[in-house]
CSV table of C-alpha atoms in Angstrom, one decimal:
chain,number,residue,atom,x,y,z
A,1,MET,CA,27.1,-3.0,3.6
A,2,SER,CA,24.9,-3.4,0.6
A,3,MET,CA,27.0,-4.6,-2.8
A,4,LEU,CA,24.3,-2.7,-4.7
A,5,ASP,CA,24.7,0.6,-6.4
A,6,ASN,CA,23.4,3.2,-4.5
A,7,SER,CA,20.9,4.4,-7.5
A,8,TYR,CA,18.5,1.2,-6.4
A,9,ARG,CA,17.6,3.2,-3.5
A,10,TYR,CA,16.0,5.8,-5.6
A,11,PHE,CA,12.3,5.7,-6.4
A,12,THR,CA,10.3,8.1,-8.7
A,13,VAL,CA,6.6,8.4,-7.7
A,14,THR,CA,4.3,10.4,-10.0
A,15,VAL,CA,0.9,11.7,-8.3
A,16,GLU,CA,-1.9,11.2,-10.8
A,17,ARG,CA,-4.9,11.9,-8.6
A,18,TYR,CA,-4.8,13.3,-4.8
A,19,GLU,CA,-8.6,13.6,-3.8
A,20,ARG,CA,-9.7,13.5,0.1
A,21,GLN,CA,-5.9,12.8,0.8
A,22,CYS,CA,-5.8,9.6,-1.2
A,23,MET,CA,-2.8,9.1,-3.7
A,24,GLU,CA,-2.8,7.5,-7.1
A,25,GLY,CA,0.2,7.2,-9.5
A,26,ILE,CA,3.0,5.0,-10.7
A,27,ILE,CA,6.4,4.1,-9.3
A,28,SER,CA,9.4,3.7,-11.0
A,29,HIS,CA,12.4,1.8,-9.5
A,30,ALA,CA,15.9,3.5,-10.4
A,31,GLY,CA,14.4,4.7,-13.6
A,32,GLU,CA,13.5,1.4,-14.9
A,33,THR,CA,10.6,0.1,-16.8
A,34,PRO,CA,7.9,-1.0,-16.7
A,35,GLY,CA,6.4,0.9,-13.7
A,36,ILE,CA,4.1,-0.1,-10.8
A,37,ARG,CA,0.8,1.2,-10.5
A,38,TYR,CA,-0.6,2.1,-7.1
A,39,SER,CA,-4.0,3.2,-6.0
A,40,ASN,CA,-3.3,4.3,-2.5
A,41,PHE,CA,-0.5,5.3,-0.2
A,42,LEU,CA,-0.2,2.1,1.7
A,43,GLU,CA,-0.1,0.2,-1.6
A,44,LEU,CA,2.9,2.2,-2.5
A,45,VAL,CA,4.8,1.8,0.7
A,46,LEU,CA,4.0,-2.0,0.6
A,47,GLN,CA,5.1,-2.2,-2.8
A,48,MET,CA,8.4,-0.2,-2.2
A,49,ASP,CA,9.0,-2.6,0.9
A,50,GLN,CA,8.7,-5.7,-0.9
A,51,ILE,CA,11.5,-4.3,-3.6
A,52,PHE,CA,13.8,-3.5,-0.7
A,53,ASN,CA,13.3,-6.8,0.9
A,54,ARG,CA,14.2,-8.7,-2.4
A,55,MET,CA,17.3,-6.6,-2.9
A,56,SER,CA,17.8,-6.7,0.8
A,57,CYS,CA,18.8,-3.1,0.6
A,58,PRO,CA,18.2,-1.0,2.5
A,59,LYS,CA,18.7,-3.6,5.4
A,60,GLN,CA,15.6,-4.1,7.5
A,61,THR,CA,16.5,-3.7,11.0
A,62,MET,CA,13.5,-4.9,12.5
A,63,GLU,CA,11.0,-7.5,11.9
A,64,PHE,CA,7.5,-6.2,11.8
A,65,ARG,CA,5.2,-7.4,14.3
A,66,GLY,CA,1.7,-9.1,13.8
A,67,PHE,CA,-1.5,-10.6,15.3
A,68,SER,CA,-1.8,-14.1,15.6
A,69,GLY,CA,-3.0,-15.8,12.5
A,70,THR,CA,-2.4,-12.9,10.2
A,71,GLU,CA,0.4,-12.6,7.4
A,72,TYR,CA,2.0,-9.5,6.1
A,73,PRO,CA,-0.1,-7.7,3.3
A,74,ALA,CA,1.4,-8.3,0.0
A,75,PRO,CA,-0.8,-6.4,-2.9
A,76,LYS,CA,-0.7,-7.2,-6.4
A,77,VAL,CA,1.9,-5.9,-9.1
A,78,LYS,CA,0.2,-4.0,-11.7
A,79,GLU,CA,2.6,-3.0,-14.0
A,80,CYS,CA,2.6,0.2,-16.2
A,81,LYS,CA,4.6,0.2,-19.5
A,82,LYS,CA,4.6,4.0,-19.7
A,83,VAL,CA,6.1,6.1,-17.3
A,84,CYS,CA,5.9,10.2,-17.2
A,85,ASN,CA,5.8,13.0,-14.7
A,86,GLY,CA,2.9,13.1,-12.7
A,87,LYS,CA,-0.1,15.3,-13.4
A,88,LEU,CA,-0.1,16.7,-9.9
A,89,ALA,CA,3.6,16.0,-8.6
A,90,THR,CA,6.4,14.0,-9.3
A,91,PHE,CA,8.7,12.7,-6.1
A,92,GLN,CA,11.9,11.2,-5.7
A,93,ILE,CA,12.2,9.1,-2.6
A,94,TYR,CA,15.8,8.0,-1.5
A,95,VAL,CA,15.6,5.5,1.4
A,96,LYS,CA,18.4,5.5,3.2
A,97,PHE,CA,18.1,3.2,6.1
A,98,ARG,CA,14.8,1.3,7.5
A,99,TYR,CA,15.5,1.6,11.3
A,100,ASP,CA,13.4,2.0,14.0
A,101,ALA,CA,10.4,0.0,12.0
A,102,SER,CA,10.2,2.8,9.7
A,103,TRP,CA,12.2,4.5,7.1
A,104,GLN,CA,14.7,7.3,6.7
A,105,GLY,CA,15.9,9.4,4.0
A,106,ASP,CA,15.3,12.1,1.4
A,107,ILE,CA,12.1,13.4,-0.6
A,108,THR,CA,12.7,15.5,-3.5
A,109,TRP,CA,9.4,17.4,-5.3
A,110,LEU,CA,11.3,17.4,-8.6
A,111,GLU,CA,8.9,20.1,-10.1
A,112,GLU,CA,9.9,22.7,-7.6
A,113,GLU,CA,13.4,21.4,-6.8
A,114,ARG,CA,12.5,21.1,-3.4
A,115,THR,CA,14.3,18.5,-1.1
A,116,GLU,CA,13.2,17.5,2.6
A,117,GLN,CA,14.7,15.0,5.1
A,118,PHE,CA,12.3,12.5,6.8
A,119,GLU,CA,12.9,10.3,9.9
A,120,SER,CA,10.1,8.3,9.3
A,121,ILE,CA,7.1,7.1,7.2
A,122,LEU,CA,4.7,9.4,9.2
A,123,GLN,CA,6.9,12.6,8.6
A,124,MET,CA,7.0,11.7,4.8
A,125,ILE,CA,3.2,11.4,5.2
A,126,GLN,CA,3.1,14.9,6.4
A,127,LEU,CA,5.4,16.2,3.8
A,128,ILE,CA,3.6,15.1,0.7
A,129,ASP,CA,0.1,16.3,2.3
A,130,GLU,CA,1.7,19.3,3.0
A,131,ILE,CA,3.2,19.6,-0.7
A,132,LEU,CA,-0.2,18.6,-2.4
A,133,THR,CA,-2.6,20.6,-0.3
A,134,GLY,CA,-0.7,23.6,0.7
A,135,ARG,CA,-1.6,23.2,4.3
A,136,TYR,CA,1.0,23.7,7.1
A,137,ARG,CA,0.2,23.0,10.8
A,138,ILE,CA,1.7,24.4,13.9
A,139,LYS,CA,1.8,21.2,16.3
A,140,ASP,CA,1.2,21.7,20.0
A,141,SER,CA,2.0,18.2,21.5
A,142,GLY,CA,0.9,19.2,25.0
A,143,LYS,CA,-2.7,19.4,24.0
A,144,GLY,CA,-3.0,16.2,22.3
A,145,ALA,CA,-4.7,13.1,23.9
A,146,ARG,CA,-3.0,9.9,24.2
A,147,THR,CA,-5.8,7.2,23.1
A,148,CYS,CA,-7.9,6.7,20.1
A,149,GLN,CA,-10.4,4.4,19.0
A,150,VAL,CA,-9.9,3.5,14.8
A,151,ALA,CA,-13.3,2.1,13.6
A,152,VAL,CA,-12.6,0.7,10.0
A,153,ASN,CA,-15.9,0.7,8.1
A,154,SER,CA,-14.5,-0.6,4.7
A,155,TYR,CA,-10.9,-1.7,3.4
A,156,ASP,CA,-10.0,-2.7,-0.2
A,157,SER,CA,-6.5,-3.5,-1.6
A,158,GLY,CA,-4.9,-1.2,1.2
A,159,LEU,CA,-7.5,1.6,1.0
A,160,LEU,CA,-9.0,1.6,4.7
A,161,GLU,CA,-11.9,4.1,5.4
A,162,GLY,CA,-13.5,4.7,8.6
A,163,SER,CA,-13.1,7.1,11.6
A,164,VAL,CA,-11.2,8.1,14.4
A,165,GLN,CA,-13.0,8.5,17.8
A,166,ASN,CA,-12.0,9.6,21.5
A,167,ALA,CA,-15.7,9.5,23.0
A,168,PHE,CA,-14.4,11.0,26.4
A,169,ILE,CA,-13.5,14.5,24.6
A,170,ASN,CA,-16.4,14.0,22.0
A,171,HIS,CA,-13.9,13.5,19.1
A,172,LEU,CA,-15.4,11.8,16.1
A,173,GLU,CA,-13.2,12.4,12.8
A,174,ASP,CA,-13.8,10.7,9.3
A,175,PHE,CA,-11.0,9.5,7.4
A,176,LYS,CA,-10.1,7.8,4.0
A,177,GLY,CA,-6.4,6.1,3.1
A,178,THR,CA,-3.7,5.8,5.1
A,179,ILE,CA,-2.8,9.8,4.7
A,180,GLY,CA,-6.3,10.5,6.1
A,181,LEU,CA,-5.9,8.0,8.7
A,182,ALA,CA,-2.5,9.8,9.9
A,183,ASP,CA,-4.1,13.2,9.4
A,184,ALA,CA,-6.7,12.4,11.9
A,185,MET,CA,-4.5,11.0,14.3
A,186,VAL,CA,-2.0,14.0,14.3
A,187,HIS,CA,-5.1,16.1,15.1
A,188,LEU,CA,-5.8,14.2,18.0
A,189,PHE,CA,-2.0,13.4,19.3
A,190,GLU,CA,0.0,16.1,18.1
A,191,VAL,CA,-2.2,19.5,17.3
A,192,GLY,CA,-4.8,19.1,19.5
A,193,ILE,CA,-7.3,20.9,17.3
A,194,GLY,CA,-9.6,18.1,16.0
A,195,ARG,CA,-13.4,18.7,16.4
A,196,SER,CA,-16.4,16.4,17.0
A,197,SER,CA,-19.0,16.1,14.8
A,198,SER,CA,-21.0,18.4,16.8
A,199,GLY,CA,-18.1,21.2,16.3
A,200,ILE,CA,-16.8,20.9,19.8
A,201,ALA,CA,-13.1,21.0,20.4
A,202,PRO,CA,-11.3,18.6,22.6
A,203,GLY,CA,-11.4,19.9,26.3
A,204,GLU,CA,-14.3,22.1,25.8
A,205,CYS,CA,-17.2,19.4,26.8
A,206,LYS,CA,-16.4,16.6,29.6
A,207,ILE,CA,-19.9,15.1,28.8
A,208,ILE,CA,-20.0,12.2,26.3
A,209,SER,CA,-22.5,12.9,23.8
A,210,GLU,CA,-25.1,10.0,22.8
A,211,GLU,CA,-24.1,10.1,18.8
A,212,THR,CA,-20.5,9.8,19.6
A,213,TRP,CA,-20.8,7.5,22.3
A,214,ASP,CA,-23.0,5.3,20.0
A,215,ALA,CA,-20.4,5.5,17.4
A,216,TYR,CA,-17.7,4.4,19.8
A,217,ARG,CA,-19.3,1.4,21.5
A,218,LYS,CA,-20.5,0.0,18.2
A,219,GLY,CA,-16.9,0.4,16.4
A,220,GLY,CA,-16.1,-0.3,12.7
A,221,ARG,CA,-18.1,-2.5,10.1
A,222,LYS,CA,-14.9,-4.4,9.4
A,223,ALA,CA,-12.7,-3.7,12.4
A,224,THR,CA,-12.0,-1.9,15.3
A,225,PHE,CA,-8.8,-1.0,17.0
A,226,VAL,CA,-7.8,0.7,20.2
A,227,ILE,CA,-4.3,2.9,20.2
A,228,LYS,CA,-2.5,4.0,23.2
A,229,ILE,CA,0.5,6.3,22.5
A,230,LEU,CA,3.2,5.9,25.0
A,231,TYR,CA,6.3,7.4,23.4
A,232,ARG,CA,6.8,10.2,20.6
A,233,GLU,CA,10.5,9.1,19.3
A,234,HIS,CA,12.4,9.0,15.8
A,235,SER,CA,9.4,11.4,14.4
A,236,THR,CA,6.7,8.6,14.9
A,237,TRP,CA,4.7,7.1,17.8
A,238,GLN,CA,5.1,4.1,19.9
A,239,GLY,CA,2.5,2.4,21.9
A,240,VAL,CA,-0.2,-0.4,22.1
A,241,ILE,CA,-2.6,-1.3,19.7
A,242,CYS,CA,-5.6,-3.6,20.7
A,243,TRP,CA,-7.7,-5.4,18.2
A,244,ARG,CA,-11.0,-5.2,19.7
A,245,GLU,CA,-12.9,-8.1,18.0
A,246,THR,CA,-10.4,-10.5,19.2
A,247,GLY,CA,-8.9,-8.7,22.6
A,248,GLU,CA,-5.3,-9.1,21.2
A,249,LYS,CA,-2.8,-6.7,21.9
A,250,GLN,CA,0.3,-5.6,20.3
A,251,ALA,CA,3.3,-3.2,20.8
A,252,PHE,CA,4.2,-1.2,17.8
A,253,ARG,CA,7.3,1.0,17.3
A,254,SER,CA,6.3,3.2,14.3
A,255,PHE,CA,3.1,4.4,12.8
A,256,LEU,CA,4.3,2.4,9.9
A,257,GLU,CA,4.3,-0.9,12.0
A,258,MET,CA,0.9,-0.1,13.3
A,259,ILE,CA,-0.8,0.5,9.7
A,260,ILE,CA,0.7,-2.6,8.8
A,261,LEU,CA,-0.6,-4.5,11.9
A,262,MET,CA,-4.2,-3.1,10.9
A,263,ALA,CA,-3.7,-3.9,7.4
A,264,SER,CA,-2.9,-7.7,8.4
A,265,ALA,CA,-5.9,-7.9,10.4
A,266,LEU,CA,-8.0,-6.5,7.6
A,267,GLU,CA,-6.5,-9.0,5.1
A,268,ILE,CA,-7.7,-11.8,6.7
A,269,GLY,CA,-11.2,-10.3,6.5
A,270,SER,CA,-12.7,-9.9,9.7
A,271,GLY,CA,-15.9,-9.1,7.7
A,272,GLU,CA,-19.3,-8.3,9.0
A,273,LYS,CA,-19.5,-10.8,11.9
A,274,GLU,CA,-20.9,-10.0,14.9
A,275,CYS,CA,-18.4,-10.2,17.8
A,276,GLU,CA,-19.0,-9.8,21.2
A,277,ASP,CA,-17.8,-6.6,22.5
A,278,ARG,CA,-16.1,-7.8,25.9
A,279,TYR,CA,-14.8,-4.2,26.8
A,280,TYR,CA,-17.3,-1.7,25.8
A,281,THR,CA,-21.0,-2.7,26.3
A,282,ASP,CA,-22.6,-0.2,28.6
A,283,ASN,CA,-19.1,0.7,30.5
A,284,ARG,CA,-18.5,4.5,30.2
A,285,HIS,CA,-16.4,4.3,33.2
A,286,LYS,CA,-13.5,2.3,31.5
A,287,THR,CA,-13.8,4.8,28.3
A,288,ILE,CA,-13.5,7.8,30.6
A,289,LYS,CA,-10.6,6.2,32.0
A,290,GLU,CA,-9.0,5.6,28.6
A,291,GLY,CA,-9.6,9.4,27.7
């Protein structure tokens, strides 16, 4: 049991901007100043996780996995002396546990005095996006896919940008930031309503278009990851992620662990280097099998 006062598990998170599902604002820990400025959701999570690790509270029950030669991403701390309510929203996040390679706790939207529980980072992301956009989605996990390719074209201090692809169902959806990536993957894995660049919904067409296939084959300018979902437990995903440029695979136990695996690979700067594509060159049969 932690000897720290329970108040140290509370964070106040202000949202100053929310454009294209990218959050910016300030983190205040247990009401203390100065606060910490964050420029995207992944940076917010990593800063909070660093504080939890320093306090050893709440205890992390699982050590995060990593690709060989990579390190856990550690963003720089950008202090902010003045902390006030956010222009768009202010959240109080209370993390009770760090089980299953994720977080569990409560999130309160202070302006509306609305509190919701979350069992994972993925669930917390969806709650925040619903509050900030007003969009609520009905899930239908029976129609979702099980595999996708995430092509990352740019990465800067936790902000990644690219596309989520599944060539077999002509699915190609752009994303920006961690919330955008989660949203695009939920479209594909849970909701089953994602649409291709040609406007064709999954399952409506079995012919791989040249545009989708070309994007799938080339992958991302920065890095490319192939993800397969095996289970859906604890309000998150478990599966296998393959770093396409190296061929290395790792199992992940949550969306949080998956995104940290990706960030750690991107931090070492795979850059614009040309890598031999050992799996996808002129081999549509394997892609159809994955689909």
